[in-house]
PDB file of C-alpha atoms and ligand atoms in Angstrom:
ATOM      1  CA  UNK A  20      13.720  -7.591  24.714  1.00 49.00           C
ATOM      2  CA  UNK A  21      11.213  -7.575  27.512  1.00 48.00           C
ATOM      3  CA  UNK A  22      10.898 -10.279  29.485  1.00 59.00           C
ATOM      4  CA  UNK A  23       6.855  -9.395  30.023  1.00 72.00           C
ATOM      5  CA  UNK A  24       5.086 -12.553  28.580  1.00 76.00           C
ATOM      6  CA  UNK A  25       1.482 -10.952  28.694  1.00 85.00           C
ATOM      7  CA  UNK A  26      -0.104  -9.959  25.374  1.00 93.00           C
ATOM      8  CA  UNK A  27       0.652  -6.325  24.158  1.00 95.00           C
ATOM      9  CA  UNK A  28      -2.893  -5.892  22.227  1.00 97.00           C
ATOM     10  CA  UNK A  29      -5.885  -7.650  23.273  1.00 98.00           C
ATOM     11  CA  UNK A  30      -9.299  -6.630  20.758  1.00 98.00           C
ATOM     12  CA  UNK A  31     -12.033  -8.371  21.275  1.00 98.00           C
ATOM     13  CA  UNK A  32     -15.424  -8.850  19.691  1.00 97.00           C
ATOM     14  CA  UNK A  33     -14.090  -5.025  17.730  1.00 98.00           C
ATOM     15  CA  UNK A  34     -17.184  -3.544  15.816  1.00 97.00           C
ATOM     16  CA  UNK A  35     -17.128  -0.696  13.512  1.00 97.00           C
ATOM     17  CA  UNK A  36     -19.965   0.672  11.097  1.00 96.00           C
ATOM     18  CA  UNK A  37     -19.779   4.355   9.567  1.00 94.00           C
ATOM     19  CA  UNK A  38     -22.833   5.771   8.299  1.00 90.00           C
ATOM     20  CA  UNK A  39     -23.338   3.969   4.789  1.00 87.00           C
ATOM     21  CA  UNK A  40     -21.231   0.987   5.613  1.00 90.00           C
ATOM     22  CA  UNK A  41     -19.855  -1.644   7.876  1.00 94.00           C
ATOM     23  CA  UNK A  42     -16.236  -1.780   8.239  1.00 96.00           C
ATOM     24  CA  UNK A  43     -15.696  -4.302  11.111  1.00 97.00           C
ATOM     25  CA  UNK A  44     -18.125  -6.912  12.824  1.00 97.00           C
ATOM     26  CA  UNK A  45     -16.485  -8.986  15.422  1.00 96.00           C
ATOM     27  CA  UNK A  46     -12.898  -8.971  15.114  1.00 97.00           C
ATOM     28  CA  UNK A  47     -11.227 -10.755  18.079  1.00 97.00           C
ATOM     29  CA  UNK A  48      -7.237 -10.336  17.852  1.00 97.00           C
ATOM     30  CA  UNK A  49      -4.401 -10.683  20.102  1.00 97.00           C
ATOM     31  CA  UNK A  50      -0.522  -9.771  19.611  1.00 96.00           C
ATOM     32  CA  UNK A  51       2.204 -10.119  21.450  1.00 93.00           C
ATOM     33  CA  UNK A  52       5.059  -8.321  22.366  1.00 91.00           C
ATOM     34  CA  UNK A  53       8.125  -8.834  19.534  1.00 90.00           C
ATOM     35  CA  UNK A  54       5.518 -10.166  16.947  1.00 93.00           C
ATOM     36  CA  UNK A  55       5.148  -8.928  13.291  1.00 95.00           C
ATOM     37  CA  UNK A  56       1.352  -8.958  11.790  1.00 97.00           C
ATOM     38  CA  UNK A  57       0.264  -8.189   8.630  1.00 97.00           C
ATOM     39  CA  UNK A  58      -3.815  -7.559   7.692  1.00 98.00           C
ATOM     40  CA  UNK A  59      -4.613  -8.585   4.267  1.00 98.00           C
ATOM     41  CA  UNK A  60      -8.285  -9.096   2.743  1.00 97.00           C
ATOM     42  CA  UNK A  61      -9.544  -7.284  -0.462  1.00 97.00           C
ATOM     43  CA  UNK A  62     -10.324  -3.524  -0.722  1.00 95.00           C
ATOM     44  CA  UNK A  63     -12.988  -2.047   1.523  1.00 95.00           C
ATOM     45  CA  UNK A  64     -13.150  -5.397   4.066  1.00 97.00           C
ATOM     46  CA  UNK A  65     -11.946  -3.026   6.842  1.00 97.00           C
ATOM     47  CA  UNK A  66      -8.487  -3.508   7.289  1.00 97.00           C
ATOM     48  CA  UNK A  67      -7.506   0.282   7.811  1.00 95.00           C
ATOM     49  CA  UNK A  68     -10.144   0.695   9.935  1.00 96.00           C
ATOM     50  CA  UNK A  69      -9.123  -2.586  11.796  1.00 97.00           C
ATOM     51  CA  UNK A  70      -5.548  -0.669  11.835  1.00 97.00           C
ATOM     52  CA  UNK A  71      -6.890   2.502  13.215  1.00 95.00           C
ATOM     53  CA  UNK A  72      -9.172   1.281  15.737  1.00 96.00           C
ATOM     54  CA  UNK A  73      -6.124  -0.896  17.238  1.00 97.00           C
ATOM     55  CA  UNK A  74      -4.012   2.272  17.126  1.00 95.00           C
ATOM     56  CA  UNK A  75      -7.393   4.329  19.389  1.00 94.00           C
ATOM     57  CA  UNK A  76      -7.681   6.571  16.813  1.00 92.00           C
ATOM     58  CA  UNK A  77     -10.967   5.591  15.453  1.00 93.00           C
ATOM     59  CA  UNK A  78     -13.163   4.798  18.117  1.00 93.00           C
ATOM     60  CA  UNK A  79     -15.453   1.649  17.793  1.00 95.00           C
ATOM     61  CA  UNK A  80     -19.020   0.910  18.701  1.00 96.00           C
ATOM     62  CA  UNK A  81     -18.536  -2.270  20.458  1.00 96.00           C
ATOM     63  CA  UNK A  82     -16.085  -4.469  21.915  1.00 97.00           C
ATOM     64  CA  UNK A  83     -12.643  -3.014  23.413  1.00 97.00           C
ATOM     65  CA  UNK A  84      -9.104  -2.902  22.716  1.00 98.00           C
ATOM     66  CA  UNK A  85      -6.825  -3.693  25.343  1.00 98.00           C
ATOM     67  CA  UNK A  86      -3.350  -1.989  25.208  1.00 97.00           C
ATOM     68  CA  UNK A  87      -0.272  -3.759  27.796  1.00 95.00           C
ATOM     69  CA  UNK A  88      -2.968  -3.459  30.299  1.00 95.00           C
ATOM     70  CA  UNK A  89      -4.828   0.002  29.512  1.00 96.00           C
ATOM     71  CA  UNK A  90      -8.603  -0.386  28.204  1.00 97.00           C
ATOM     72  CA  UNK A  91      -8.304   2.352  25.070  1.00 96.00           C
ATOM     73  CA  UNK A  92     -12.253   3.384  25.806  1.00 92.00           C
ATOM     74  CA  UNK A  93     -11.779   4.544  29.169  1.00 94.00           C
ATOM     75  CA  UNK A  94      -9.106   6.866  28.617  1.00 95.00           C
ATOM     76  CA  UNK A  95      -9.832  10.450  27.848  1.00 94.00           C
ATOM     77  CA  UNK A  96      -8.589  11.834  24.525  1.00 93.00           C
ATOM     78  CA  UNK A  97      -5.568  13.414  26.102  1.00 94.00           C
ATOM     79  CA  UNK A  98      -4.941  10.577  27.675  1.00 95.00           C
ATOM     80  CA  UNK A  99      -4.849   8.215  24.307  1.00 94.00           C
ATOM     81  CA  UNK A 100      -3.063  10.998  22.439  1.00 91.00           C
ATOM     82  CA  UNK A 101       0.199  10.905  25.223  1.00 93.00           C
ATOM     83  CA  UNK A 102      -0.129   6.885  24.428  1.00 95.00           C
ATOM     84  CA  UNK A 103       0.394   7.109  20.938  1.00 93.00           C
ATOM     85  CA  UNK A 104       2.678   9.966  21.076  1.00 91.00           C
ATOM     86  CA  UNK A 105       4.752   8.399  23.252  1.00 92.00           C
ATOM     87  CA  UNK A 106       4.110   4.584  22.609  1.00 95.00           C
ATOM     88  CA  UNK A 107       3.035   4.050  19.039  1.00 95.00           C
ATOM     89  CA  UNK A 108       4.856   4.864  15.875  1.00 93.00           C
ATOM     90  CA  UNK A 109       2.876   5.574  12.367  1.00 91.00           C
ATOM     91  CA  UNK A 110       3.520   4.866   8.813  1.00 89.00           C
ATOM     92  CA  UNK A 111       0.560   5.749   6.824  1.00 82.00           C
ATOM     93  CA  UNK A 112       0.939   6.421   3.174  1.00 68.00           C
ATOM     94  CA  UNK A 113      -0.088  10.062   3.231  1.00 63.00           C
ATOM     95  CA  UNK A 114       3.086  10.273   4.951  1.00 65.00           C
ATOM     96  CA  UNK A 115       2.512  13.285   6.743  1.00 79.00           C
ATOM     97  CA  UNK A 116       5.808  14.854   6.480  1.00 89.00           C
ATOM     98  CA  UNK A 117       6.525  18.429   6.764  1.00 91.00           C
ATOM     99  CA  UNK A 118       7.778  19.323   3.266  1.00 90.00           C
ATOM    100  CA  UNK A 119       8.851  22.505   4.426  1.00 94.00           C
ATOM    101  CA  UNK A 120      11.550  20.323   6.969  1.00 95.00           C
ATOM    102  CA  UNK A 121      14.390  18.529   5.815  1.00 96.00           C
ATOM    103  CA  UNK A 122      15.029  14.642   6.841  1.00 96.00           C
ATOM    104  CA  UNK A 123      16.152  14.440   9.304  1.00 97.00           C
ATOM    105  CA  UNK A 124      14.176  17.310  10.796  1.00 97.00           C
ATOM    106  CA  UNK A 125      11.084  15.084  10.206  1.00 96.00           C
ATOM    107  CA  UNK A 126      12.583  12.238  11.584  1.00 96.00           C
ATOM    108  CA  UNK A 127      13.890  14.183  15.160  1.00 97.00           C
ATOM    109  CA  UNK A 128      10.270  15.203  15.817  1.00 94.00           C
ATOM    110  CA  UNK A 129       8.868  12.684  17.864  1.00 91.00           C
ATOM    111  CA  UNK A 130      11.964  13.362  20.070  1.00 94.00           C
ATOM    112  CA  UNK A 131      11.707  17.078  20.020  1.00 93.00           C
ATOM    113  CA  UNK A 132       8.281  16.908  20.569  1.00 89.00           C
ATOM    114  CA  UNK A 133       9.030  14.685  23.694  1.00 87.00           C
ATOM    115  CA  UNK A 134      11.562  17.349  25.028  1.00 88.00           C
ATOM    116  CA  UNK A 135      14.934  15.467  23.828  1.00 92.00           C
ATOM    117  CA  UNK A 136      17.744  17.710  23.579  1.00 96.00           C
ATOM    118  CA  UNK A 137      17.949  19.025  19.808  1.00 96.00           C
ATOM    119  CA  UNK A 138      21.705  17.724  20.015  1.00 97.00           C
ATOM    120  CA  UNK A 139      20.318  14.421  20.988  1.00 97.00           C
ATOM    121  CA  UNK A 140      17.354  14.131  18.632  1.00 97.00           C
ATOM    122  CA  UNK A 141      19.129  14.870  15.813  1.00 97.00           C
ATOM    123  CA  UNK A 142      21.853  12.405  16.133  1.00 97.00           C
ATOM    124  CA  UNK A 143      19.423   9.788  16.671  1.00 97.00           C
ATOM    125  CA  UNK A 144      17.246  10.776  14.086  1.00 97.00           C
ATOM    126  CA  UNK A 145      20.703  10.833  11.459  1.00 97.00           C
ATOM    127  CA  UNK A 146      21.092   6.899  12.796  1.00 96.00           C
ATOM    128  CA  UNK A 147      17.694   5.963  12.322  1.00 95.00           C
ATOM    129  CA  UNK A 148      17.843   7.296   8.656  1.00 96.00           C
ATOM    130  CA  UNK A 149      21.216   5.460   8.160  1.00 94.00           C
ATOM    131  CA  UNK A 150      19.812   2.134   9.537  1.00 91.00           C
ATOM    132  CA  UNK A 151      16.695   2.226   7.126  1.00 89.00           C
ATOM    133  CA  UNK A 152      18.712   3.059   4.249  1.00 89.00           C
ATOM    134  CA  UNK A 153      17.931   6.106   3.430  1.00 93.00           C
ATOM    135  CA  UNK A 154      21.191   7.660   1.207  1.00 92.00           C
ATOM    136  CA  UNK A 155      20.393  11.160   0.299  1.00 94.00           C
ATOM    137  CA  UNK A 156      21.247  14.251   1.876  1.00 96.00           C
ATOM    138  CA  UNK A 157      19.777  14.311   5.083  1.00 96.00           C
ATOM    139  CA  UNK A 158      19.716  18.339   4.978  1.00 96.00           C
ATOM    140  CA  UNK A 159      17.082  17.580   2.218  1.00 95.00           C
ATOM    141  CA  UNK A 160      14.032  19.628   2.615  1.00 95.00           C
ATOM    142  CA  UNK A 161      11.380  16.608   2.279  1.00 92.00           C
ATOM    143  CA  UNK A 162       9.196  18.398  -0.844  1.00 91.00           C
ATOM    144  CA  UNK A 163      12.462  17.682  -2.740  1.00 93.00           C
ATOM    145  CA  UNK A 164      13.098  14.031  -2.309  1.00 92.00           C
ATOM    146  CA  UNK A 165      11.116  11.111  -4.020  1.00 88.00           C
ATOM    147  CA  UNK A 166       7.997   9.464  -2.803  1.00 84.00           C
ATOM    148  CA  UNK A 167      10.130   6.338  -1.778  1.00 84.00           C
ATOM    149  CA  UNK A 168      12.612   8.523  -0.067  1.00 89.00           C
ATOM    150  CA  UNK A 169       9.484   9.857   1.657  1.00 89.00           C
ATOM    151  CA  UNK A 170       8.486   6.856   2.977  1.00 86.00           C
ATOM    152  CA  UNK A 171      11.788   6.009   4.228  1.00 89.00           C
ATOM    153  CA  UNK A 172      12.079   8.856   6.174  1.00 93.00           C
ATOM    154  CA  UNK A 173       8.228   8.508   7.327  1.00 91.00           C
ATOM    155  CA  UNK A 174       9.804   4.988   8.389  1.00 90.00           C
ATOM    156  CA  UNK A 175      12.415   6.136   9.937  1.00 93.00           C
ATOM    157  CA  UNK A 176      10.249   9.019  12.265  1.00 94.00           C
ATOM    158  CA  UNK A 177       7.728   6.169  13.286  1.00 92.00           C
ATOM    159  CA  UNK A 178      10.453   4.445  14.328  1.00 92.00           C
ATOM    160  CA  UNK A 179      12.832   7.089  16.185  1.00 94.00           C
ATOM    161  CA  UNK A 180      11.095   7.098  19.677  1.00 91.00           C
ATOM    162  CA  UNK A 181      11.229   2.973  19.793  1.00 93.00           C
ATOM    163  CA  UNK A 182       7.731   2.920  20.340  1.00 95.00           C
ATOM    164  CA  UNK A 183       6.236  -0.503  21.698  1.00 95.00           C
ATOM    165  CA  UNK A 184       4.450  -0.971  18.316  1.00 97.00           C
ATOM    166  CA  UNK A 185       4.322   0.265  14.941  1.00 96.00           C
ATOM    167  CA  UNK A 186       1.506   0.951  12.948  1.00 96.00           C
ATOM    168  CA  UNK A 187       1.664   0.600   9.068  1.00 94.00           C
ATOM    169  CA  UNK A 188      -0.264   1.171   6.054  1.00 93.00           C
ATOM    170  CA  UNK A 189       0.941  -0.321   3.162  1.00 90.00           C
ATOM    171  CA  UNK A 190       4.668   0.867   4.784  1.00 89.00           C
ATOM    172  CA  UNK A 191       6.029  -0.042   0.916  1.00 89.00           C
ATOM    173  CA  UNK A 192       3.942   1.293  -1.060  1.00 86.00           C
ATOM    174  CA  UNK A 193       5.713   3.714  -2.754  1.00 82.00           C
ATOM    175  CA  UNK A 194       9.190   1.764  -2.841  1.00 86.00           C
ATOM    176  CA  UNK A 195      10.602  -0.482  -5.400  1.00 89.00           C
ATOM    177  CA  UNK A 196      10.545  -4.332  -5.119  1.00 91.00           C
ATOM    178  CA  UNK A 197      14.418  -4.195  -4.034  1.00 89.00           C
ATOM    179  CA  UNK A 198      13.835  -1.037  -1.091  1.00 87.00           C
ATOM    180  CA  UNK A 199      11.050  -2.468  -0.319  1.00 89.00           C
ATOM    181  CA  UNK A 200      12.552  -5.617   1.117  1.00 91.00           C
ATOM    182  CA  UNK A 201      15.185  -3.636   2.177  1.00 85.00           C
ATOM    183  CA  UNK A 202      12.831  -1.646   4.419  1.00 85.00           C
ATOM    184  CA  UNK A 203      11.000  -4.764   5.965  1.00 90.00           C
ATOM    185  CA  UNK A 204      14.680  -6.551   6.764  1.00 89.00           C
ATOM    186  CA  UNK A 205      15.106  -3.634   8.690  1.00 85.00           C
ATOM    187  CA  UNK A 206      11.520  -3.059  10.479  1.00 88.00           C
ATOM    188  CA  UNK A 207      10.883  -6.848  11.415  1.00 88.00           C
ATOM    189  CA  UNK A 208      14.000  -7.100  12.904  1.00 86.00           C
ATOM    190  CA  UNK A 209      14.569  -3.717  14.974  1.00 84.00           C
ATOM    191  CA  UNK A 210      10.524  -4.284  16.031  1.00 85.00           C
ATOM    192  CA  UNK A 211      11.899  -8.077  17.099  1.00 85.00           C
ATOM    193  CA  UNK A 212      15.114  -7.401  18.880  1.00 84.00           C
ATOM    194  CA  UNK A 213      12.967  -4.024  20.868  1.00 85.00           C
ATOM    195  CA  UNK A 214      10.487  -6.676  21.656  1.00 87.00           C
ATOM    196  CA  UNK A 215       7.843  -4.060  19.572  1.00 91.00           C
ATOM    197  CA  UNK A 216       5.087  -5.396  18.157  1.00 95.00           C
ATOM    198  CA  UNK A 217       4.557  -4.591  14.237  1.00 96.00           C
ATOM    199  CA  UNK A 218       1.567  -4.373  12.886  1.00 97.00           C
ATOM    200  CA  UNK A 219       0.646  -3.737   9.099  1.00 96.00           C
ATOM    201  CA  UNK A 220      -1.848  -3.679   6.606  1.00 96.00           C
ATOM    202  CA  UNK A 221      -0.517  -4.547   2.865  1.00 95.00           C
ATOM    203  CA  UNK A 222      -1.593  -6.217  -0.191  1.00 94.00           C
ATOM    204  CA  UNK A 223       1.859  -7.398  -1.284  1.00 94.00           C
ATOM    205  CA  UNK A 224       2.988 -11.172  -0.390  1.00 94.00           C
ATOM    206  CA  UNK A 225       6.154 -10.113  -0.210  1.00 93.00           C
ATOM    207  CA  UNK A 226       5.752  -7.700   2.295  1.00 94.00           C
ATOM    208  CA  UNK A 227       3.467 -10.068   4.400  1.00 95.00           C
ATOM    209  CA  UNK A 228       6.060 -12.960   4.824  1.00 94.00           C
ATOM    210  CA  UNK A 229       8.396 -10.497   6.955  1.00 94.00           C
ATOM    211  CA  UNK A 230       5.933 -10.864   9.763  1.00 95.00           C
ATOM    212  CA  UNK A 231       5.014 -13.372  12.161  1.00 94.00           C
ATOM    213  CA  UNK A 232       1.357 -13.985  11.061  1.00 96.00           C
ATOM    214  CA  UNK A 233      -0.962 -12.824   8.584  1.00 97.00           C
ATOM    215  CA  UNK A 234      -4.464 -12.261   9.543  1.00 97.00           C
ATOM    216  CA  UNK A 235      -7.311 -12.048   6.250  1.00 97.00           C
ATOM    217  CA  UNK A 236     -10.237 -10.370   7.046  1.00 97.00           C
ATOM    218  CA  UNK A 237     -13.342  -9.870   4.526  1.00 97.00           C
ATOM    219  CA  UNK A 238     -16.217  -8.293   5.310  1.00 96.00           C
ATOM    220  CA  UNK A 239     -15.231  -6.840   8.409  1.00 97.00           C
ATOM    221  CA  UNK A 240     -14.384 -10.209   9.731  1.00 96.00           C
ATOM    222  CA  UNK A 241     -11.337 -12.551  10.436  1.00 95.00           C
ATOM    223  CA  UNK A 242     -11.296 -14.788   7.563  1.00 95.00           C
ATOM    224  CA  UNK A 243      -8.413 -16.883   7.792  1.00 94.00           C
ATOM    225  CA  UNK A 244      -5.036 -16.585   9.964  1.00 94.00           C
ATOM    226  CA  UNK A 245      -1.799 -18.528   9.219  1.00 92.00           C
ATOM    227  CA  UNK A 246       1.585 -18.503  10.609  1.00 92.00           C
ATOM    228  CA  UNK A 247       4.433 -17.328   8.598  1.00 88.00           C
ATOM    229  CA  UNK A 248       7.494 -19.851   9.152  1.00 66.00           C
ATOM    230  CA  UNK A 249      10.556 -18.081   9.283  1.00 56.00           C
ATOM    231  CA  UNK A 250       9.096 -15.748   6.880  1.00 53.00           C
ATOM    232  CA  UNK A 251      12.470 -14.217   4.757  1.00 54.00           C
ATOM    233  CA  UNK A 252      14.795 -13.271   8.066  1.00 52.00           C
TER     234      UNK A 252
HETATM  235  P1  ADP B 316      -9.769  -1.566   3.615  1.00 62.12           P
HETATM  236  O1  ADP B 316      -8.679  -0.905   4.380  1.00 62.12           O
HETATM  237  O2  ADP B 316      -9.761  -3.060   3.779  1.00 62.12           O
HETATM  238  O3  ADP B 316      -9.838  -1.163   2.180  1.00 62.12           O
HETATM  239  P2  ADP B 316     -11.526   0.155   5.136  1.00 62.12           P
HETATM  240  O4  ADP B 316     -11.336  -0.138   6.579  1.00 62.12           O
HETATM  241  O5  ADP B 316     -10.860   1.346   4.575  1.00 62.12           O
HETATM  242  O6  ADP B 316     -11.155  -1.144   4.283  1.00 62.12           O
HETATM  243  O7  ADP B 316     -13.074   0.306   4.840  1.00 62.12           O
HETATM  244  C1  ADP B 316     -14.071  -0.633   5.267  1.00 62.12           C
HETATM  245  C2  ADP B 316     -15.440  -0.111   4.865  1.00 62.12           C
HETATM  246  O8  ADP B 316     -15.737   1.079   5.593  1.00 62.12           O
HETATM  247  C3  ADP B 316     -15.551   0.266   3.387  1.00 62.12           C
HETATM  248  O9  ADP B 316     -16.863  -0.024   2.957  1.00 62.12           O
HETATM  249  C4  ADP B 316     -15.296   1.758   3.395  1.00 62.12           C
HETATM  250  O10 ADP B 316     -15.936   2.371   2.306  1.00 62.12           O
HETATM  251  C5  ADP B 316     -15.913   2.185   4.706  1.00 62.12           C
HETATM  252  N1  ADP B 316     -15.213   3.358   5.297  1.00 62.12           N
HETATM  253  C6  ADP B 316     -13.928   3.409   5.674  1.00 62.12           C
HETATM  254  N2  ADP B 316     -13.629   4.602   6.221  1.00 62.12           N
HETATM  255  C7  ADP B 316     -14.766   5.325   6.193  1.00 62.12           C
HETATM  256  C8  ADP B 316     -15.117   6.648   6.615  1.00 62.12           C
HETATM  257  N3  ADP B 316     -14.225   7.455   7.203  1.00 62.12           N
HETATM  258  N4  ADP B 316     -16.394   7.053   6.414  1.00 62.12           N
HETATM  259  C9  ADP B 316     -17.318   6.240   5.849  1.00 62.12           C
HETATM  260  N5  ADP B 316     -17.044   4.986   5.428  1.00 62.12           N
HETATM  261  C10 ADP B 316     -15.802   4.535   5.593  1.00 62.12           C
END
């Protein structure tokens, strides 16, 4: 766990409009290192956005996001894609697998990508399906496998490179009640004990009460925050 007490994320005053609507309008938000967050609000109040625009991906059109020090608007887009390659990890619910690839293929990428031995990567990536759960065949070409055993292994590859936070989008989605616990035991506490921060967007209670604090936001705006005791650890 790091010992670094400053905030990981600091947005403040985050605007966002697209051409025939407003997704965000004045979101201030900070997170700290170790803690779980989960967005909730209704559909189309801009929590994906919110998600993406934390992560640099979508740029905003005022206000700034603040990454362990580095302002995301001044860097160059090389620049922010090394940071997320190398710092972030993704769950979205496309997925974004390679079908073609078996598991644990998918799940060694990151590390390939970032010039880990193959030997290495794919032991790693073989724990890191183990420790979400995932039981099939690893050797699995991905087309083949369920869209729950998708997302686990999706899981798993955003997870791989122990990046200093985690970005999901409805990370359970496609998982059962049971997995889907399953899978959040395992997130909010490797995020915790890495000292990664977690952050999610979801419209499931259940899922929400794994993290640290749940943030609502309607109409591109924080609506209501609230602490989750304990949550289900
Ligand atoms: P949520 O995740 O809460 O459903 P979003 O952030 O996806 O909300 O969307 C917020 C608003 O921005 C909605 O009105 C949505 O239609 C609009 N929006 C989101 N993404 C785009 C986009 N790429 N182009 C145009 N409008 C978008």
């Amino acid at each position: 766990m790091s010992m670094d007490s400053s905030p990981l994320i600091v947005a403040r005053r985050l605007s966002k409009s697209y051409r025939t609507a407003s997704a965000l309008a004045g979101v201030d938000l900070t997170i700290s290192r170790g803690e779980a967050v989960a967005i909730m609000g209704p559909s189309g109040a801009g929590k994906s956005t919110l998600l993406l625009v934390l992560a640099g991906i979508v740029p905003v059109d005022h206000g700034s996001v603040v990454f362990d020090g580095l302002a995301l608007h001044e860097m160059h887009d090389s620049e922010l894609s090394s940071l997320r390659r190398e710092r972030f990890g993704f769950v979205f619910l496309q997925g974004n697998l390679i079908p073609e690839l078996t598991a644990v293929e998918n799940v060694a990428m990151p590390l390939l990508v970032d010039k880990h031995s193959r030997r290495d990567a794919f032991e790693k990536a073989a724990r890191q399906l183990d420790i979400i759960g995932f039981r099939p065949d690893k050797n699995v070409r991905c087309h083949y496998l369920s869209g729950g055993e998708m997302q686990l292994v999706a899981i798993a590859r955003a997870m791989v490179n122990e990046p200093a936070v985690i970005f999901a989008d409805e990370p359970t989605g496609a998982l059962d009640q049971a997995t889907g616990q399953e899978v959040m035991q395992v997130l909010s506490a490797t995020t915790r004990k890495r000292g990664a921060a977690l952050v999610l967007v979801t419209h499931d209670p259940n899922v929400a009460n794994w993290c640290d604090r749940i943030i609502e936001i309607r109409d591109g705006m924080m609506h209501a925050e609230h602490h989750v005791r304990g949550g289900q650890q």
